[in-house]
Short mmCIF file of C-alpha atoms in Angstrom, two decimals:
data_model
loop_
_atom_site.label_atom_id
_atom_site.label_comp_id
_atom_site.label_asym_id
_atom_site.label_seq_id
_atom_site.Cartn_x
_atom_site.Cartn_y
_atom_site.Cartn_z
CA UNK A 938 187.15 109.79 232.51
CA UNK A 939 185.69 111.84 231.28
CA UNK A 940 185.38 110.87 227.77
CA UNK A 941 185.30 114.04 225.37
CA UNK A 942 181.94 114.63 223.85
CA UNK A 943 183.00 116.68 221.12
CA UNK A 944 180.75 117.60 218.46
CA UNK A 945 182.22 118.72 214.92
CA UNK A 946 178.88 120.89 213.38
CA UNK A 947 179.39 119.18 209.19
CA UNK A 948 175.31 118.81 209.33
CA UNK A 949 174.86 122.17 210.29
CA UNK A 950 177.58 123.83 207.79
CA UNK A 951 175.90 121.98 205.00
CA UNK A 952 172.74 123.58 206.01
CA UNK A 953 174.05 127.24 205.96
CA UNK A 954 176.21 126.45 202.83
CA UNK A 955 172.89 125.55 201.65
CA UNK A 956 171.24 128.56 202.91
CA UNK A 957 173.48 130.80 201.47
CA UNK A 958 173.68 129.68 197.93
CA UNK A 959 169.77 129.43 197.38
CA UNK A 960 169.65 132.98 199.03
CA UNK A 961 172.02 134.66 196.86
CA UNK A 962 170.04 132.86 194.07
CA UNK A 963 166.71 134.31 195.23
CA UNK A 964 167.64 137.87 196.21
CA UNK A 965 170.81 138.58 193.71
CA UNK A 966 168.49 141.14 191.42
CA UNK A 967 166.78 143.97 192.35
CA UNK A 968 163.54 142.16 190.73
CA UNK A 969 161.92 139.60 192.53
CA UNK A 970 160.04 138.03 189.77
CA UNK A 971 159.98 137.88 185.73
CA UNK A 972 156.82 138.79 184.26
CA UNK A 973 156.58 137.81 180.19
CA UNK A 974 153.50 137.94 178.41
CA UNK A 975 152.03 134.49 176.75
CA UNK A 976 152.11 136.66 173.66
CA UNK A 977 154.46 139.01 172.63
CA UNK A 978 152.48 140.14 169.92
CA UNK A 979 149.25 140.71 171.82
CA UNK A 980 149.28 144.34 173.17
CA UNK A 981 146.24 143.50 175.79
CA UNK A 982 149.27 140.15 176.72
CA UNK A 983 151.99 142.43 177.21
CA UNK A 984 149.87 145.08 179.27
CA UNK A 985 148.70 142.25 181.55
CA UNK A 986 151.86 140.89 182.12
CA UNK A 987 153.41 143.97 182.85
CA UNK A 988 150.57 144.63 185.71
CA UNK A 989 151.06 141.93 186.95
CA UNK A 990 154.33 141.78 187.30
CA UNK A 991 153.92 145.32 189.23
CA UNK A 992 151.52 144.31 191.67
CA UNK A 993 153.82 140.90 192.67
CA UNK A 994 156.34 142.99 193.81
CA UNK A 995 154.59 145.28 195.28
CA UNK A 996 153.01 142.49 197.12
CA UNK A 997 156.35 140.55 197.73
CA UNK A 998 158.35 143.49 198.99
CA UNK A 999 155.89 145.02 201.14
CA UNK A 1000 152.98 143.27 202.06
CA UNK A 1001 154.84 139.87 202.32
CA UNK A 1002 157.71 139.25 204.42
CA UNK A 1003 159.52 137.47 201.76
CA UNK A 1004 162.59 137.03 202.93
CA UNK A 1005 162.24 135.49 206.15
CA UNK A 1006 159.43 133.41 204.32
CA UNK A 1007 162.50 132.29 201.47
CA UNK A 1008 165.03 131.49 204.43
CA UNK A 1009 162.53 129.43 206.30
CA UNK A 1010 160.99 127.31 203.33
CA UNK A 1011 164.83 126.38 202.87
CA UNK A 1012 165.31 125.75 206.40
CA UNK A 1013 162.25 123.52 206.64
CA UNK A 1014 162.96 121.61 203.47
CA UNK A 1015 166.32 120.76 204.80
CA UNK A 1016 165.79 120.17 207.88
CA UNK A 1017 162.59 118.07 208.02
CA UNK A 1018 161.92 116.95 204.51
CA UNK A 1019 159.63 119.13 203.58
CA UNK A 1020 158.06 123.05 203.73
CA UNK A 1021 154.59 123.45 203.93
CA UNK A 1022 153.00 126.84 203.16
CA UNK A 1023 149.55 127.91 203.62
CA UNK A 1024 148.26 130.95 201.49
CA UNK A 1025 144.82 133.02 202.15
CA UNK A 1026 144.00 136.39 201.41
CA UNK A 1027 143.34 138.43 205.02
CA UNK A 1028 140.30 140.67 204.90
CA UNK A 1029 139.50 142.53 208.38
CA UNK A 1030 137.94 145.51 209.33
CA UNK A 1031 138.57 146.55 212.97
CA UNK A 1032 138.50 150.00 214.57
CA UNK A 1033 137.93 152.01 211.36
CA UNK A 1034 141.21 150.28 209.86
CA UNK A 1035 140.51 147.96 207.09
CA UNK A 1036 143.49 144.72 206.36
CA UNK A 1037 142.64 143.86 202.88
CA UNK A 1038 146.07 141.75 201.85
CA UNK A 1039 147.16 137.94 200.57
CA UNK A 1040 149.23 136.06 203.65
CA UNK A 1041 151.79 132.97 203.41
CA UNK A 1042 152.13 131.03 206.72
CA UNK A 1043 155.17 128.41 206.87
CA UNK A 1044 152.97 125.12 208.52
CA UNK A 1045 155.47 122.80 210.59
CA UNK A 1046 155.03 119.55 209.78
CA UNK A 1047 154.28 118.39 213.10
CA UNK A 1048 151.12 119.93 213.09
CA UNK A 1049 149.87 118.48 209.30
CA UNK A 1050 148.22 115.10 208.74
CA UNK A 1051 147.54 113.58 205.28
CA UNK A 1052 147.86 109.97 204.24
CA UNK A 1053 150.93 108.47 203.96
CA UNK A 1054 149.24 106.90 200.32
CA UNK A 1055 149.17 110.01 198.54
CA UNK A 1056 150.28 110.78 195.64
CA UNK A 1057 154.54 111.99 195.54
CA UNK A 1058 154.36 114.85 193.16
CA UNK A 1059 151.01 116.16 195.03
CA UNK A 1060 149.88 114.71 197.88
CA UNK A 1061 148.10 118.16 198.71
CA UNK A 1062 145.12 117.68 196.65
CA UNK A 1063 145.64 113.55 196.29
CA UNK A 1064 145.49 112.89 200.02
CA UNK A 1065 142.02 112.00 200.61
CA UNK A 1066 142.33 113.71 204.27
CA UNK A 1067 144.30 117.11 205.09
CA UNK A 1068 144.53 118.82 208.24
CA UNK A 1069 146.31 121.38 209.88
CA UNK A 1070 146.58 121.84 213.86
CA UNK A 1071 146.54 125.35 214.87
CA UNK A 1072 147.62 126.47 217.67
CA UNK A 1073 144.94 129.16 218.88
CA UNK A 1074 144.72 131.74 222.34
CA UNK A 1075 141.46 130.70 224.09
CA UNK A 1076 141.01 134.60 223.66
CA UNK A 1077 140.81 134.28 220.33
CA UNK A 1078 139.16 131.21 219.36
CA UNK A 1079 136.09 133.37 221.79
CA UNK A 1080 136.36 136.40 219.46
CA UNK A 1081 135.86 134.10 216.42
CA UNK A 1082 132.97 132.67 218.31
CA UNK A 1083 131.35 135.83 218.44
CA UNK A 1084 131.92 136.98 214.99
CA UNK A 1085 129.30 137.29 212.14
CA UNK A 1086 129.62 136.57 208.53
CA UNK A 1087 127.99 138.64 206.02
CA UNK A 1088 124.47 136.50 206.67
CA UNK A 1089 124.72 137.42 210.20
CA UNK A 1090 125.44 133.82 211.58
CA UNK A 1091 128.61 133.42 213.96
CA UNK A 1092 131.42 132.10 212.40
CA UNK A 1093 132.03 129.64 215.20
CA UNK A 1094 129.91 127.95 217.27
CA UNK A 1095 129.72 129.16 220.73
CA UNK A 1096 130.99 126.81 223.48
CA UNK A 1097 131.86 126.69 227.34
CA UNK A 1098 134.97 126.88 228.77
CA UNK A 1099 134.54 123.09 230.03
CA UNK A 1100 134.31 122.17 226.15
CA UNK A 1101 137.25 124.69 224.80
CA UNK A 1102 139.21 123.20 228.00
CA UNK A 1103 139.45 119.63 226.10
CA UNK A 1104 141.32 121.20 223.49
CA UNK A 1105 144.49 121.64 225.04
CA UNK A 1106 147.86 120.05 223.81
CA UNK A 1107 148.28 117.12 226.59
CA UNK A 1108 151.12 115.53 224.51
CA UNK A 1109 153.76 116.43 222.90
CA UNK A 1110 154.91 115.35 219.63
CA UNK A 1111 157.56 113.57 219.23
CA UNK A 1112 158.85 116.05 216.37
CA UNK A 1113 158.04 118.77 218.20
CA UNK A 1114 160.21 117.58 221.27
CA UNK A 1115 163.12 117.51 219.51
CA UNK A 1116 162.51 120.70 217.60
CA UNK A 1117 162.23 122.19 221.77
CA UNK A 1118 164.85 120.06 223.02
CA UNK A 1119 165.15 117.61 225.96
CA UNK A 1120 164.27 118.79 229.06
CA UNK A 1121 162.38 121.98 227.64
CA UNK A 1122 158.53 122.88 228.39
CA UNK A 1123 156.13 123.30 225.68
CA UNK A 1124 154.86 126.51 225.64
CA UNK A 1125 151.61 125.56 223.91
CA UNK A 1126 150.85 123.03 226.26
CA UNK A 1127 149.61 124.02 229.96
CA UNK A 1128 147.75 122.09 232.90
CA UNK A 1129 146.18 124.85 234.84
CA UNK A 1130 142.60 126.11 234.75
CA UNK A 1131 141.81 127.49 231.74
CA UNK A 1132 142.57 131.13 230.66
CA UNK A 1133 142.01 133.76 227.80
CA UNK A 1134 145.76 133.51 227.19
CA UNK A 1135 146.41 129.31 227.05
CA UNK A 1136 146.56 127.32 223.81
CA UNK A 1137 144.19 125.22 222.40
CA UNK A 1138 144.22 122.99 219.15
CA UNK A 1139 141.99 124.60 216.61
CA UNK A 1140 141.97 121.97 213.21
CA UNK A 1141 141.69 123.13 209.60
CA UNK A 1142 139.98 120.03 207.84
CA UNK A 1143 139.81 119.19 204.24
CA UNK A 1144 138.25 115.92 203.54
CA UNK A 1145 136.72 113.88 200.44
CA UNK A 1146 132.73 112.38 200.22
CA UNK A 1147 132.53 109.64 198.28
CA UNK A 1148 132.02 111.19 194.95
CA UNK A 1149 135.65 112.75 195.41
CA UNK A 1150 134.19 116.25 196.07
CA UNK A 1151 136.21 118.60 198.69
CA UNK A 1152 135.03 119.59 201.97
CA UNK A 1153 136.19 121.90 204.57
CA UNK A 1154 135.21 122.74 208.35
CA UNK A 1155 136.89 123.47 211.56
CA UNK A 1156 137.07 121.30 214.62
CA UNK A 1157 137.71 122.26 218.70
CA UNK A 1158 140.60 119.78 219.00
CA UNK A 1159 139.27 115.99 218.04
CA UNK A 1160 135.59 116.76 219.85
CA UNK A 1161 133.47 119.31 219.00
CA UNK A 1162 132.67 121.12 215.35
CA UNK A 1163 133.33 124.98 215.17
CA UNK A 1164 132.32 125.21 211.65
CA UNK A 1165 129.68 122.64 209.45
CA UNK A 1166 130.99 120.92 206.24
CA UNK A 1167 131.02 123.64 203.29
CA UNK A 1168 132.11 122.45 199.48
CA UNK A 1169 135.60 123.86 198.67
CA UNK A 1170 134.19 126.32 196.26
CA UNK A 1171 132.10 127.92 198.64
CA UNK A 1172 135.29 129.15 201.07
CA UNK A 1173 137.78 128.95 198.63
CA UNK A 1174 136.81 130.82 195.15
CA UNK A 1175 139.48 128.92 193.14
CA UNK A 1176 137.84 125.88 194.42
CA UNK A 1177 141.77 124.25 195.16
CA UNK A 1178 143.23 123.50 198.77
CA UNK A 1179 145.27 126.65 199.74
CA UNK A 1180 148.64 124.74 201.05
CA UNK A 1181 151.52 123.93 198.83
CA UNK A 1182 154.35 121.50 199.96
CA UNK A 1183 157.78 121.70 198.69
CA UNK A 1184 160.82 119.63 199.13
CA UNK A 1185 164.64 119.85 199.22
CA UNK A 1186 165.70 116.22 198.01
CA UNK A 1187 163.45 114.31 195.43
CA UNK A 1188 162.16 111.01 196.75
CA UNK A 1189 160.00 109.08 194.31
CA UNK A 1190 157.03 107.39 195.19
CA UNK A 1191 157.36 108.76 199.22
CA UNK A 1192 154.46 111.31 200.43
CA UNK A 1193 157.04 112.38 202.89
CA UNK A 1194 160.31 113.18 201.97
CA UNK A 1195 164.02 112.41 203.96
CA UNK A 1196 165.69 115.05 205.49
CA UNK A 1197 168.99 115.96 204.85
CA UNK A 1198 170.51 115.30 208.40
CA UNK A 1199 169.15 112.11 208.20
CA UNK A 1200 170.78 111.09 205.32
CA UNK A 1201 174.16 112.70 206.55
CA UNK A 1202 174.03 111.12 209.97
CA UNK A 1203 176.02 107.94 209.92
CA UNK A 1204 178.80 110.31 208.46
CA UNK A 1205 178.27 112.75 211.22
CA UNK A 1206 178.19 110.18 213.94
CA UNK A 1207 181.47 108.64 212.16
CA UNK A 1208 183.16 112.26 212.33
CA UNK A 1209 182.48 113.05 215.72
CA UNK A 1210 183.88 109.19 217.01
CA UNK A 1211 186.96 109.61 215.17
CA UNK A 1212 187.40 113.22 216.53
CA UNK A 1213 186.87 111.95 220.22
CA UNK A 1214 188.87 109.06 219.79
CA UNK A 1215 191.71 111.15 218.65
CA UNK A 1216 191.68 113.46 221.76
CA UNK A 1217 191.44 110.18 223.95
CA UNK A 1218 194.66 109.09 222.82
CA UNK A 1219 196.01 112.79 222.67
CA UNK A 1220 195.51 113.20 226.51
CA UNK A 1221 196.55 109.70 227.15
CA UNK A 1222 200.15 110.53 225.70
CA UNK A 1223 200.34 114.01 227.29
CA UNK A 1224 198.94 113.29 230.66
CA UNK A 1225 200.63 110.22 231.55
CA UNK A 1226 200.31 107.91 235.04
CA UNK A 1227 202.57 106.59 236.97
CA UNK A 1228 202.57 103.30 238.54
CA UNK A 1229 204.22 102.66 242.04
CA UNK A 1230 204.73 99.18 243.36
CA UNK A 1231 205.94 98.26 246.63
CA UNK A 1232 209.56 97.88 247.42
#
């Protein structure tokens, strides 16, 4: 008393070890990617390629924050399963300054849905449902409201505060708990009266008719439609959903893939009993008791 509650970090080193190697892999040349035409013998192949390969990295080394983007794909792969990126091109004109640029967000997987059913090597485009939970400044989600799009229409549909109110996070996750920790507040979650600066749930849906054709609209939480229904096509010019999810362990025939710690934790719980039992009996040998009887 008191036991020793000593925790030997194996899961973690595997992680960095991890880390390290598929870093030094990724960023070892001064070249982030390889450009080669489909035809060496075309000159019009070998011109594109080249251009292409120009304007990559140009985009990857200054536009995108690749690195942080690399370490955190391996870092979500490993740690829950699987990475989850959503790419869009960003296109915004504000103060005389114009953004005109492609984007990659890293999506935790708390916040996606998709059906368990799907399909292993793509349940992006297989899953007959996909959405993502975004979590949006009530500021915000009112400047979208009062945006136009090039017919003039708002992008959102206007609503009251009482309506944008239902939208807040009420529970927690159970993933995202332990990615806070015990104890810990959420910070997108709040219970006073609503403000420009609290959270709300803003959803990204992509769903399938009956004829298998893509859909996609935004939601207020679970209630209330910001956006109506629009073919894929129409917001999307490549007509394909824009997330990609990746993997660090292959899993056949599973949607959702095993992480790594929990495949390593029986051997992590077995290394951390045998290293507390071995202190037990360590301070039971050097801090010995003696025993008095009477007489």
């Amino acid at each position: 008393k008191p036991r020793p509650t000593i925790l030997r970090p194996k899961t973690r080193a595997i992680l960095r070890n991890n880390e390290a190697a598929a870093m030094q892999a990724a960023f070892s040349n001064k070249e982030l990617v390889v450009g080669e035409p489909g035809n060496p013998d075309d000159l019009m192949s070998v011109a594109s390629a080249a251009a292409m390969k120009e304007v990559m990295e140009y985009r990857l080394s200054k536009t995108i924050p690749t690195f942080e983007l690399y370490l955190g794909g391996i870092q979500d792969a490993q740690a829950t399963g699987q990475v989850i990126s959503y790419q869009y091109w960003k296109y915004e004109q504000k103060n005389g300054k114009k953004i005109d640029q492609p984007c990659i967000e890293l999506r935790p997987i708390e916040n996606i849905r998709l059906d368990g059913g799907a399909d292993w090597i793509d349940p992006v485009n297989t899953s007959p449902y996909w959405c993502d939970i975004i979590p949006m400044y009530v500021c915000d989600v009112r400047g979208m409201m009062k945006q136009k799009d090039k017919d003039g229409k708002p992008k959102w549909k206007t609503y009251e505060d009482a309506i944008i109110q239902k939208a807040r996070p009420d529970v927690m996750d159970t993933i995202r708990r332990a990615r806070i920790g015990t104890g810990k507040q959420d910070p997108h979650q709040e219970t006073s009266a609503i403000k420009d600066f609290d959270t709300v749930w803003v959803m990204r849906w992509f769903m399938k008719d009956a004829q298998g054709e893509d859909h996609t609209y935004y939601s207020l939480g679970t209630e209330e439609l910001l956006t109506e229904a629009k073919p894929l096509q129409e917001v999307y010019f490549h007509g394909v959903r824009p997330y990609v999810m990746g993997y660090s362990i292959l899993e056949t025939h599973k949607a959702i893939k095993t992480s790594l710690p929990m495949l390593v934790r029986p051997l992590q719980q077995e290394t951390n009993a045998v290293a507390n039992d071995r202190l037990d009996n360590v301070k039971f040998v050097l801090h010995k008791r003696w025993i008095v009887a009477r007489g």
